[in-house]
Coordinates of C-alpha atoms and ligand atoms in Angstrom, one line a residue:
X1 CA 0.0 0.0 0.0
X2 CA 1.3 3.2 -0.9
X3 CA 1.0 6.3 1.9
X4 CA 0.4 10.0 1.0
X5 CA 0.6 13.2 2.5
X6 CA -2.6 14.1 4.1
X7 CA -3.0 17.7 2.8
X8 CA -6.3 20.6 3.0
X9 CA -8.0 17.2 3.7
X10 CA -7.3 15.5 1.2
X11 CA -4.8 12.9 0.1
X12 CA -2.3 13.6 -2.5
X13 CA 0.6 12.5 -4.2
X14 CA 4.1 14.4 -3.3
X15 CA 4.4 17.2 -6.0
X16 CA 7.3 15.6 -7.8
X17 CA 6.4 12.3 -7.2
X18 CA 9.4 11.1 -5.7
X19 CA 8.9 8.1 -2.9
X20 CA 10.3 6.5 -0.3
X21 CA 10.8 2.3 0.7
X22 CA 8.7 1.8 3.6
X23 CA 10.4 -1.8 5.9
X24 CA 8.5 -4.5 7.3
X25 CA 11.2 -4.6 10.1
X26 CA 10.2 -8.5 11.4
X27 CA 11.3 -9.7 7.7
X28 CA 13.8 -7.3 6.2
X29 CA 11.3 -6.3 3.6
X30 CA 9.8 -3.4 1.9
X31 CA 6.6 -3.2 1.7
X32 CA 4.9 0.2 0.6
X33 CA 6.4 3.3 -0.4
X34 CA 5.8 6.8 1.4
X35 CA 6.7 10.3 0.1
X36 CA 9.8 12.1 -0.1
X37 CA 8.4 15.4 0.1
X38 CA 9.9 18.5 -0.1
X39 CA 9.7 21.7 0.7
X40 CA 7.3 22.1 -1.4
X41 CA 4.9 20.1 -0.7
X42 CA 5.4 21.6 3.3
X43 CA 4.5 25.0 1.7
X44 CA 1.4 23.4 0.6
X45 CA 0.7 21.7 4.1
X46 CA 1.5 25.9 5.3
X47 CA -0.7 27.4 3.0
X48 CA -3.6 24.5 4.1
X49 CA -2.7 25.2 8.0
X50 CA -3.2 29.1 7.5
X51 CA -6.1 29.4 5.9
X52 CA -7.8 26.8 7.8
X53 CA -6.3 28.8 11.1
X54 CA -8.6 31.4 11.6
X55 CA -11.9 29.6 11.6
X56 CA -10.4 26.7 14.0
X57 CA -9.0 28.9 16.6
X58 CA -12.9 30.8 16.5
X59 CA -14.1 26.9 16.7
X60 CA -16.2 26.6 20.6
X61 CA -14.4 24.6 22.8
X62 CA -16.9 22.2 22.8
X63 CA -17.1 21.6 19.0
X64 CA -13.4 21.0 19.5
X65 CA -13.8 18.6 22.1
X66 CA -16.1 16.7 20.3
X67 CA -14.3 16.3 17.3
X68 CA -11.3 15.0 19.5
X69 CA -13.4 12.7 20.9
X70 CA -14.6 11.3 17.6
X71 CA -11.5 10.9 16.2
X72 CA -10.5 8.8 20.3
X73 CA -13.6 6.9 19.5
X74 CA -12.5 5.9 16.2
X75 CA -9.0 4.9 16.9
X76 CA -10.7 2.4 19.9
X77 CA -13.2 0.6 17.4
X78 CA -10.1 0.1 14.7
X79 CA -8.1 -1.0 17.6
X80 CA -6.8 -4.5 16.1
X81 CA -6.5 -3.1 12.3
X82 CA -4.0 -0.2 14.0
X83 CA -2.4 -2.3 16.5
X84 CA -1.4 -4.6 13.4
X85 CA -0.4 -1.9 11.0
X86 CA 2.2 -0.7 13.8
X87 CA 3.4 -3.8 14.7
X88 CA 3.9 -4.6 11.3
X89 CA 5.5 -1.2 10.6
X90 CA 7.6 -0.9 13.5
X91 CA 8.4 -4.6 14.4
X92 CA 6.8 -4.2 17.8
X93 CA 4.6 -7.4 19.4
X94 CA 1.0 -6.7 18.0
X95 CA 0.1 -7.4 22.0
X96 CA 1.9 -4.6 22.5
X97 CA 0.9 -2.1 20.4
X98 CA -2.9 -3.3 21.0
X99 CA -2.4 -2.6 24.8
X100 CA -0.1 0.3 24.6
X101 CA 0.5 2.4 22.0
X102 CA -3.7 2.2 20.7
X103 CA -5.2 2.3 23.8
X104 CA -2.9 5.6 24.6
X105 CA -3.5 7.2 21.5
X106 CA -6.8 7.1 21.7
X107 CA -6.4 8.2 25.5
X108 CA -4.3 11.3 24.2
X109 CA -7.5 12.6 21.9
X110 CA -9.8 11.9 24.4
X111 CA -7.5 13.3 27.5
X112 CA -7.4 17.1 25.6
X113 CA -10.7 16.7 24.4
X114 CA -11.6 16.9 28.1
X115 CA -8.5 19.2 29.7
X116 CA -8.9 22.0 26.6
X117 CA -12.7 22.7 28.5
X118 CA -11.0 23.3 31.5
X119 CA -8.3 25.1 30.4
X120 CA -8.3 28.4 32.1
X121 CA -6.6 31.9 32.5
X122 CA -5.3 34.1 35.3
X123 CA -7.0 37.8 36.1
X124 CA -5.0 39.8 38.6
X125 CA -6.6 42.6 40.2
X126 CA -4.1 45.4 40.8
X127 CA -5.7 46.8 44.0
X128 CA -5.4 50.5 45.0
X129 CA -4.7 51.5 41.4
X130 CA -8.5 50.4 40.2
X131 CA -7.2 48.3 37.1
X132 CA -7.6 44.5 36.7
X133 CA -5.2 42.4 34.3
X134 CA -6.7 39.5 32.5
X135 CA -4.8 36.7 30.3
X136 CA -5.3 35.7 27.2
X137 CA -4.5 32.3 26.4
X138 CA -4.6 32.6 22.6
X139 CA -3.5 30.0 20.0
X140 CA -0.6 30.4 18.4
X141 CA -1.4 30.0 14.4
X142 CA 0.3 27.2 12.6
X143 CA 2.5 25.1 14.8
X144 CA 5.0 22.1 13.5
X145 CA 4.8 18.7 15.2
X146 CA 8.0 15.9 14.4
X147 CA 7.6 12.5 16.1
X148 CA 10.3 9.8 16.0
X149 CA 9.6 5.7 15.4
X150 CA 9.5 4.0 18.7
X151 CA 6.2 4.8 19.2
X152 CA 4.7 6.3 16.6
X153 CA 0.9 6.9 16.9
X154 CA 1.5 7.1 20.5
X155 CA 3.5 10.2 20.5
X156 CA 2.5 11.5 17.3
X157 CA -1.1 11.9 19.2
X158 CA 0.9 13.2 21.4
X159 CA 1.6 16.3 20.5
X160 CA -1.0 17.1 17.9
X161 CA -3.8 16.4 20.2
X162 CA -2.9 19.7 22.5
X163 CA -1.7 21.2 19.4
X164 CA -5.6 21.2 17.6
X165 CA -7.3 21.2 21.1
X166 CA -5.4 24.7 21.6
X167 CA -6.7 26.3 18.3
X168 CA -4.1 25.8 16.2
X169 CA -3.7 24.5 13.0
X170 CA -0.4 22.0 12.2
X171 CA 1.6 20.5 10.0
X172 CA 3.2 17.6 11.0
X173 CA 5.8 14.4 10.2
X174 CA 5.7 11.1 11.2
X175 CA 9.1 9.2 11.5
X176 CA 10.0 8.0 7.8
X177 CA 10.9 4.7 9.2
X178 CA 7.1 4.4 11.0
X179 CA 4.4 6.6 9.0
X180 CA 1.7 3.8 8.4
X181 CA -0.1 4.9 11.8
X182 CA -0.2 8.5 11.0
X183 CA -1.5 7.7 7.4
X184 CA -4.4 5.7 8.7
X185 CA -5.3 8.4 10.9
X186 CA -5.8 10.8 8.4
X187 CA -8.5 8.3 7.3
X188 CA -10.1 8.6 10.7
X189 CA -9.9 12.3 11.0
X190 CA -11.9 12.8 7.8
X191 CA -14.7 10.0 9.1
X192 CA -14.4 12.4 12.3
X193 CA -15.1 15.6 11.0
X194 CA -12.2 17.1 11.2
X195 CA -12.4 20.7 8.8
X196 CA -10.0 20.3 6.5
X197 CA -6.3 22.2 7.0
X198 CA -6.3 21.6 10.7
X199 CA -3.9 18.7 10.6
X200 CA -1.4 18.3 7.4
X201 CA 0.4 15.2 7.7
X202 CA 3.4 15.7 5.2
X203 CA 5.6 12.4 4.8
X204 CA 9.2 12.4 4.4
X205 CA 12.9 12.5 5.4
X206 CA 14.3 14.1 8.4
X207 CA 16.6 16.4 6.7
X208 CA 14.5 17.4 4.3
X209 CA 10.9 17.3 4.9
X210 CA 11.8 17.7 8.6
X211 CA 14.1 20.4 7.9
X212 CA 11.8 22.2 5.9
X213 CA 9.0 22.2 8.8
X214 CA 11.2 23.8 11.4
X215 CA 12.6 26.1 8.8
X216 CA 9.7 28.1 7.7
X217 CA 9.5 31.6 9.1
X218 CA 5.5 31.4 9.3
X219 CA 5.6 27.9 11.2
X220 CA 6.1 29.6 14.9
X221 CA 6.2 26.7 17.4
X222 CA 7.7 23.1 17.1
X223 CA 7.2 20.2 19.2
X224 CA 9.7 17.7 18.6
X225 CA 9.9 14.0 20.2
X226 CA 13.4 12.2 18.7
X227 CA 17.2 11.6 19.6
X228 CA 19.4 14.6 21.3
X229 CA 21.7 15.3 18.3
X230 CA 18.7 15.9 16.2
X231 CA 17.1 18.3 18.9
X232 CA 20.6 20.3 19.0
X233 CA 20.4 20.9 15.6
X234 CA 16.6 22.0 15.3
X235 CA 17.4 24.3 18.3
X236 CA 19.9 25.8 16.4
X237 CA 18.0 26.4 13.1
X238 CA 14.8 28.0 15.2
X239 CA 16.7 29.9 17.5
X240 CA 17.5 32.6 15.1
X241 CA 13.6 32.8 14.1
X242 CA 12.6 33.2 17.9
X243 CA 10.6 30.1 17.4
X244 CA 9.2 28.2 20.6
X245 CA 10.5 25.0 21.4
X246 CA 9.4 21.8 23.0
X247 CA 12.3 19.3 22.7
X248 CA 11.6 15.8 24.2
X249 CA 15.5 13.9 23.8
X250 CA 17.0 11.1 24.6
X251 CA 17.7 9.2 28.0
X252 CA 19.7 7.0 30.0
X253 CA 17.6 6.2 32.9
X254 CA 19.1 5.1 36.0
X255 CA 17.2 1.8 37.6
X256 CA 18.1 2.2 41.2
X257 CA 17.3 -0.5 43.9
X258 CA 17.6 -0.7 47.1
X259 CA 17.7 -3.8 49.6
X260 CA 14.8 -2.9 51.5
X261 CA 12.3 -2.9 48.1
X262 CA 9.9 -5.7 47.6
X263 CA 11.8 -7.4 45.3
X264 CA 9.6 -9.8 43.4
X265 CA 7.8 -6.3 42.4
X266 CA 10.8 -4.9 41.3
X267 CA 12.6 -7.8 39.2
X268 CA 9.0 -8.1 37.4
X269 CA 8.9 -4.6 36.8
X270 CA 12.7 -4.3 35.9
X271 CA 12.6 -6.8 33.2
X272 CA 9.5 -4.7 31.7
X273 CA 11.1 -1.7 32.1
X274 CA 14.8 -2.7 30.6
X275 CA 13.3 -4.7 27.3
X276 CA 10.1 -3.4 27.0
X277 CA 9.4 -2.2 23.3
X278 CA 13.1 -3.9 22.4
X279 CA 14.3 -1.7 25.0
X280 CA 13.3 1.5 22.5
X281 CA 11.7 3.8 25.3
X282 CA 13.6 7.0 26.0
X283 CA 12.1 6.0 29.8
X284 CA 13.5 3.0 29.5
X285 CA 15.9 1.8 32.7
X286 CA 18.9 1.1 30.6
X287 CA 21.3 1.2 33.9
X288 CA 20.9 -1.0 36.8
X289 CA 22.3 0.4 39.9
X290 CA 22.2 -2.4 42.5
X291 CA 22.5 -2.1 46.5
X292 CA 25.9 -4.8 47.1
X293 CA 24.2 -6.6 49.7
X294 CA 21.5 -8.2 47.3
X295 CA 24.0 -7.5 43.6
X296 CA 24.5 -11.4 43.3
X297 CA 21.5 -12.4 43.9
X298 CA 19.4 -9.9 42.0
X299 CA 21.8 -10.5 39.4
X300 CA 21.4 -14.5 39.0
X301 CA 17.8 -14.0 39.5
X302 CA 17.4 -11.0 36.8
X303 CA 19.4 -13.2 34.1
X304 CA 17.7 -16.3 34.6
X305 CA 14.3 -14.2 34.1
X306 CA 15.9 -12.4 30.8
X307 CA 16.7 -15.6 29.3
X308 CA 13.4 -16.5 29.2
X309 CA 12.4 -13.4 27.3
X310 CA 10.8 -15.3 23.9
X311 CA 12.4 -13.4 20.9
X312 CA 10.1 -13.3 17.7
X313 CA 7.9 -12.6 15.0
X314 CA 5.6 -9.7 16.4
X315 CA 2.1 -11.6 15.3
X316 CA 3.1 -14.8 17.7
X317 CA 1.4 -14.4 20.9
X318 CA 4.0 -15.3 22.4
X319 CA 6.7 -13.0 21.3
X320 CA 7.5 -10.7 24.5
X321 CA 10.3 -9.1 22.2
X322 CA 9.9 -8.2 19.0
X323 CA 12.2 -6.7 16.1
X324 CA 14.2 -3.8 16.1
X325 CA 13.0 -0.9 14.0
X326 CA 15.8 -0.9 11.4
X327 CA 18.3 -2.2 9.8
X328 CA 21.2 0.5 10.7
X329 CA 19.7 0.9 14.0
X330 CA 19.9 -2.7 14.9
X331 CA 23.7 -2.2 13.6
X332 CA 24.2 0.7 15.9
X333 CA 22.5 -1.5 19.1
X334 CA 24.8 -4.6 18.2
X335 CA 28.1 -2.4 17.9
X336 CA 27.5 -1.3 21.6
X337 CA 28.2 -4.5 22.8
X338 CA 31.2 -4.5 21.2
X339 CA 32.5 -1.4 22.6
X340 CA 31.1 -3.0 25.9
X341 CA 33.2 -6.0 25.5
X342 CA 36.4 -3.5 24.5
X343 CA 36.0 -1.4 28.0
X344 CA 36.1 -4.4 30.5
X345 CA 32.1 -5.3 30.3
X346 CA 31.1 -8.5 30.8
X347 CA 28.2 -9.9 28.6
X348 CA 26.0 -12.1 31.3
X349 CA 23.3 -12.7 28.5
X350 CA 22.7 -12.6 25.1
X351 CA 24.5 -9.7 22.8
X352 CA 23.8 -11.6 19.6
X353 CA 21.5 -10.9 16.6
X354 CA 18.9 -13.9 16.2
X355 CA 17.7 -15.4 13.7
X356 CA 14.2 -16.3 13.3
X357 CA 12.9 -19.3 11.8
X358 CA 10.5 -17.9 8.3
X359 CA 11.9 -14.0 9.0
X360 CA 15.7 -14.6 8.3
X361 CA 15.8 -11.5 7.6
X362 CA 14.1 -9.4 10.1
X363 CA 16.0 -7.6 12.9
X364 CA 16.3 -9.6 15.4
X365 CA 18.4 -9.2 18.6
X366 CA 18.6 -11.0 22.1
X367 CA 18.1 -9.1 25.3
X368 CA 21.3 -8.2 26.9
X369 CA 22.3 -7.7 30.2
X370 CA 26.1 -6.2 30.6
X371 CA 27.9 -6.2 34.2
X372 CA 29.9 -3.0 33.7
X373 CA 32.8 -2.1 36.4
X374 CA 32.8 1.2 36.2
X375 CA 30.1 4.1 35.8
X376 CA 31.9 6.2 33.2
X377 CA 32.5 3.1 30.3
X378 CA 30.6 4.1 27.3
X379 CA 27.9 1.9 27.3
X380 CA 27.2 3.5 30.6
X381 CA 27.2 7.3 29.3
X382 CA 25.3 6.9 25.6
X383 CA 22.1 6.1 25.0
X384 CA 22.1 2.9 23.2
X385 CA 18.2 2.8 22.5
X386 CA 17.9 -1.2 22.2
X387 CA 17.5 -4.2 24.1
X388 CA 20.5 -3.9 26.0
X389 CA 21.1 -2.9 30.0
X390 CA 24.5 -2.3 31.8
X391 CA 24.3 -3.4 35.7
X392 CA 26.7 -2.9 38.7
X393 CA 26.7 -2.6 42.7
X394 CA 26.7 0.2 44.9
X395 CA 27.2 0.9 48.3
X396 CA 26.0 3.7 49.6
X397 CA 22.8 5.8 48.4
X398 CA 25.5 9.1 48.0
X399 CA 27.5 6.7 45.8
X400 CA 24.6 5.9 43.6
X401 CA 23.2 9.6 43.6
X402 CA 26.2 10.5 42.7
X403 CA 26.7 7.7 39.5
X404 CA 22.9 8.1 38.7
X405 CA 23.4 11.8 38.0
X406 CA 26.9 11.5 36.2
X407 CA 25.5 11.3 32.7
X408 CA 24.4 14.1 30.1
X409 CA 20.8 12.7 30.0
X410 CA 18.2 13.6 32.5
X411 CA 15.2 12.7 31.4
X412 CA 14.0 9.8 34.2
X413 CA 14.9 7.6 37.0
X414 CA 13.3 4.4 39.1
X415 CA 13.9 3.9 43.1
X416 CA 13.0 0.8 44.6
X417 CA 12.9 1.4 48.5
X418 CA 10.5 0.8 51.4
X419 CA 12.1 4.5 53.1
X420 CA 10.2 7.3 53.0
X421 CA 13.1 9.6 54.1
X422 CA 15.4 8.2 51.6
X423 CA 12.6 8.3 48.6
X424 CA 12.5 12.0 49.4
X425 CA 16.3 12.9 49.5
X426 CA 16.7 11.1 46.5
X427 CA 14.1 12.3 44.6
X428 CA 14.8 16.3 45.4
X429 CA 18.4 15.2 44.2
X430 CA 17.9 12.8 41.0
X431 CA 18.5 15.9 38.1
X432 CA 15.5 14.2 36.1
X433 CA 12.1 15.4 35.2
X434 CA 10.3 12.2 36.2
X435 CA 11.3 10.4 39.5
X436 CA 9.0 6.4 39.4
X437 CA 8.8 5.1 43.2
X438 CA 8.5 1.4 43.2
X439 CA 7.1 1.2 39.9
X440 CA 7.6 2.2 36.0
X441 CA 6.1 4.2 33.6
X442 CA 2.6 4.6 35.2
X443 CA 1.3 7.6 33.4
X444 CA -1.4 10.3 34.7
X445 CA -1.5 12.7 31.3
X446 CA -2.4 15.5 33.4
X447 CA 1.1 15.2 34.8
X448 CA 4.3 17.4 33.4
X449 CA 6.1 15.4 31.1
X450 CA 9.7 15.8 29.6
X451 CA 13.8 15.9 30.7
X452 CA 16.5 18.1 32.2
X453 CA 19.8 18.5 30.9
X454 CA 20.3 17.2 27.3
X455 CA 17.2 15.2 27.4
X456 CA 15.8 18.0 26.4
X457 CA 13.6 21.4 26.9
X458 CA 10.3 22.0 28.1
X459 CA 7.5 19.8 29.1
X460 CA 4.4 17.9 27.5
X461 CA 1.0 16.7 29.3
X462 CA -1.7 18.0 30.8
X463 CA -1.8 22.1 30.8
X464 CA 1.9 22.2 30.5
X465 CA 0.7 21.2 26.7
X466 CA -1.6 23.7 26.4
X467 CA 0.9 27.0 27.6
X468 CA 3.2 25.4 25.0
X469 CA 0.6 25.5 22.3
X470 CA -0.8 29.0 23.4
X471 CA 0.7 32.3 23.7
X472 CA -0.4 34.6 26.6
X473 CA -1.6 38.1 26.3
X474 CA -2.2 40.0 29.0
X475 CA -4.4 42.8 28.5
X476 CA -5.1 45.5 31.8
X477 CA -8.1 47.6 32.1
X478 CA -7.9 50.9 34.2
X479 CA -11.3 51.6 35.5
Ligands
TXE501 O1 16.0 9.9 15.4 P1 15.8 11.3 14.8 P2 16.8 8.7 14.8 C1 17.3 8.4 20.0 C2 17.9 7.0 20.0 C3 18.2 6.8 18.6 C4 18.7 8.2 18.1 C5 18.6 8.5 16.7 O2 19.1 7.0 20.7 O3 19.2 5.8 18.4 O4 17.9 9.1 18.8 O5 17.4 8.1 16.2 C6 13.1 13.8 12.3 N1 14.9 18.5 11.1 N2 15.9 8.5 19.9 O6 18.0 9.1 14.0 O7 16.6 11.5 13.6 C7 13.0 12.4 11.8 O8 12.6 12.3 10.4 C8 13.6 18.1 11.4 C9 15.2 8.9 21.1 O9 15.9 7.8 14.2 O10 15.9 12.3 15.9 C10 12.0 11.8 12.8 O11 10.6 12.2 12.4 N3 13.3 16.8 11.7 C11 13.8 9.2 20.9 C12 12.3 12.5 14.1 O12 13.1 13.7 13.7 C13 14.3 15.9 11.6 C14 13.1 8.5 19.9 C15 13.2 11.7 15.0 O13 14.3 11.2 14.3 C16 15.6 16.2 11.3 C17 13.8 8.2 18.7 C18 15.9 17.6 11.0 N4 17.1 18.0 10.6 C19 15.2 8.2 18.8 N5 16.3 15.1 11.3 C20 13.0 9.5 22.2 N6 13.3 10.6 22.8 O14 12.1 8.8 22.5 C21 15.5 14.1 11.7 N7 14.3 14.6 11.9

């Protein structure tokens, strides 16, 4: 099947009809084609945006709202026909994507459906100088969205459910590598009544199509989800053009447990949270910081578990880890446990590609833990983005603070205690945005969302979303 840009409502071919190969990662094979738009064909997706602009931001709230929740409702009754197309797109378990990334889609349109009616504004009386200031909280006209591939409906919802709740009007880009979600929504935003030009969906490659989103000078606000390089370098291009920024990056999560935690909790919740999605979460734990007294056993327990981790074809039922997204990607995973290998690691478990019986050629890799001896060892420091973990032993809860918060990434962190006191030290010192307490990854969307330090700028969720997406005016009245 062939995907095209979802432009003024309608779908159309790029303008110089120039395509893409689209991978079916669990066999290695191509299997539609997607456009390699250019700038061009953004300009189109502009002009849509602007003209639809005006009427959308004048659009009641509850019109809005309902529309949002038309397009939710849609998403939940072609659950299983969207949970396949982005398993097969992305190589994730079709469990998976049926249970997560759907079902939180569809909780995205629905969630600002609901929060952009009780979205409201500041007044500020000035007493003794009889004036009163009132905010506006007004939309902000044509606003760029760019998701990445490791969960693509999932995040591309996102971002341009606050975006359209707001007022505005956007044009936005799937990853290349993952646009089959965002192509069937289109579909689903025409069945929902959504006027046309209030979401462009332009197909294409990063440094163009991409490129051309956050270049254009009437695009004023983009909200970008992918790896920290790739934010550094949009930063750099907007900057100049005063443009805001939402910048969701990459992570290297510290796992941190303690001996006092309930521990059959935690080793459940630590496999999840280390291979979950191949290990391609930016919240992923990715390093293990264990307390000494309970380092060997956690760690003969927590291997033993891994190695029973099914690797497969995403359809089996019993996959619980699928392929990796692409080719060069699955490259760039493996060659870390190289390097791993070259700095003193020691591989307790897998480290191999795998090869599945029927899908020779998909990308397939085994979970991976890696005893590491020091902190500062690459595979330590870079985010590796895959099914691979690094795991050592500390002593001392200033020691692990210290190690948890020696990396350039800050986006989140786990504890595993039973101490209050200690849960509270350590969360007022983790230099995160999102501190998890005996658990991983629960999600309240009305909660801020996002990472200090090079994970990134700004914050997603709840009304943090909708400041982002709205500019405010404040006007004062003398009376
Ligand atoms: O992401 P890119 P890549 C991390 C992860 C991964 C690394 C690189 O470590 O290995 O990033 O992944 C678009 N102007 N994360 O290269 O390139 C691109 O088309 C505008 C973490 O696949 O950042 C896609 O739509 N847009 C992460 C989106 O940016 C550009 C999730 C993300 O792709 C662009 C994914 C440009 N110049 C990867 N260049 C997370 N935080 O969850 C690319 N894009």
């Amino acid at each position: 099947m062939n995907i095209q840009n979802y432009i003024n409502g309608q779908f159309v071919n790029p303008i110089h009809n120039e395509w893409l190969n689209n991978y079916n990662p669990a066999k290695g094979e191509v299997y539609s084609q997607i456009p390699n738009s250019t700038i061009e064909d953004v300009e189109m997706a502009y002009k849509s945006a602007k003209s639809a602009f005006k009427k959308w931001s004048l659009t009641s709230l509850e019109e809005r709202s309902r529309i949002l929740i038309k397009i939710s409702e849609l998403l939940e009754e072609n659950l299983q026909q969207f949970a396949e197309a982005e398993s097969l797109d992305n190589g994730k378990p079709i469990w998976l994507a049926k249970a997560v990334d759907i079902p939180r889609a569809a909780s995205n349109f629905r969630f600002f459906a609901n929060a952009i009616t009780q979205f409201a504004s500041e007044s500020h009386e000035s007493v003794g100088h009889n004036a009163i200031n009132y905010t506006l909280r007004q939309p902000i006209g044509v606003v760029g969205c760019i998701s990445p591939w490791n969960l693509p409906l999932y995040l591309f919802s996102w971002k341009i459910a606050p975006a359209i709740a707001a007022g505005n009007c956007v044009v936005a880009k799937p990853s290349e590598v993952t646009p089959m979600t965002a192509f069937l929504l289109s579909e689903i935003c025409i069945e929902a009544g959504l006027p046309k030009g209030v979401l462009n969906i332009v197909h294409g490659l990063g440094t163009t199509t991409g490129q051309a989103i956050v270049e254009h000078p009437g695009i004023k606000a983009i909200s970008f989800t992918g790896g920290t390089v790739t934010g550094a370098h949009i930063a750099k291009v907007a900057a100049p053009m005063f443009k805001k920024l939402s910048l969701e990056l990459g992570g290297k999560n510290p796992n941190i447990i303690f001996a006092d935690c309930d521990y059959d909790d935690m080793l459940t919740t630590t496999v999840r949270s280390s291979f979950a999605n191949q290990g391609q979460i930016c919240l992923c734990g990715s390093r293990i910081f264990v307390e000494d007294s309970i380092y060997e056993k956690f760690k003969t327990d927590f291997v033993k578990k891994v190695k029973t981790l099914k690797v497969g074809h995403p359809s089996a039922t019993e996959t619980k880890v699928g392929a990796l997204v692409s080719k060069p990607h699955l490259e760039k995973v493996l060659s870390y446990v190289k390097i791993a290998k070259g700095e003193g690691g020691k591989v307790l478990c897998g480290g191999n590609q795998l090869t599945i019986k029927g899908s020779e050629n998909g990308y397939y890799m085994e979970p991976t833990i890696i005893e590491v001896k020091t902190d500062e060892c690459r595979v330590n420091q870079e985010e590796i983005f895959g099914p691979v973990v690094t795991i050592m032993p500390f002593s001392s809860e200033e020691e692990v603070l210290q190690m948890a918060n020696k990396v350039k990434y800050g986006l989140s962190a786990t504890l595993w205690t039973n101490d209050l006191k200690r849960t509270m030290r350590m969360s007022n010192q983790l230099q995160v945005g999102i501190v998890w307490v005996n658990t991983w990854m629960m999600r309240d969307l009305r909660t801020p969302f996002g990472g200090v330090k090079d994970s990134g700028v700004g914050r997603e969720g709840g009304f943090e979303a909708l400041r982002f997406f709205t500019e405010p005016k404040n006007v004062c009245i003398k009376y």
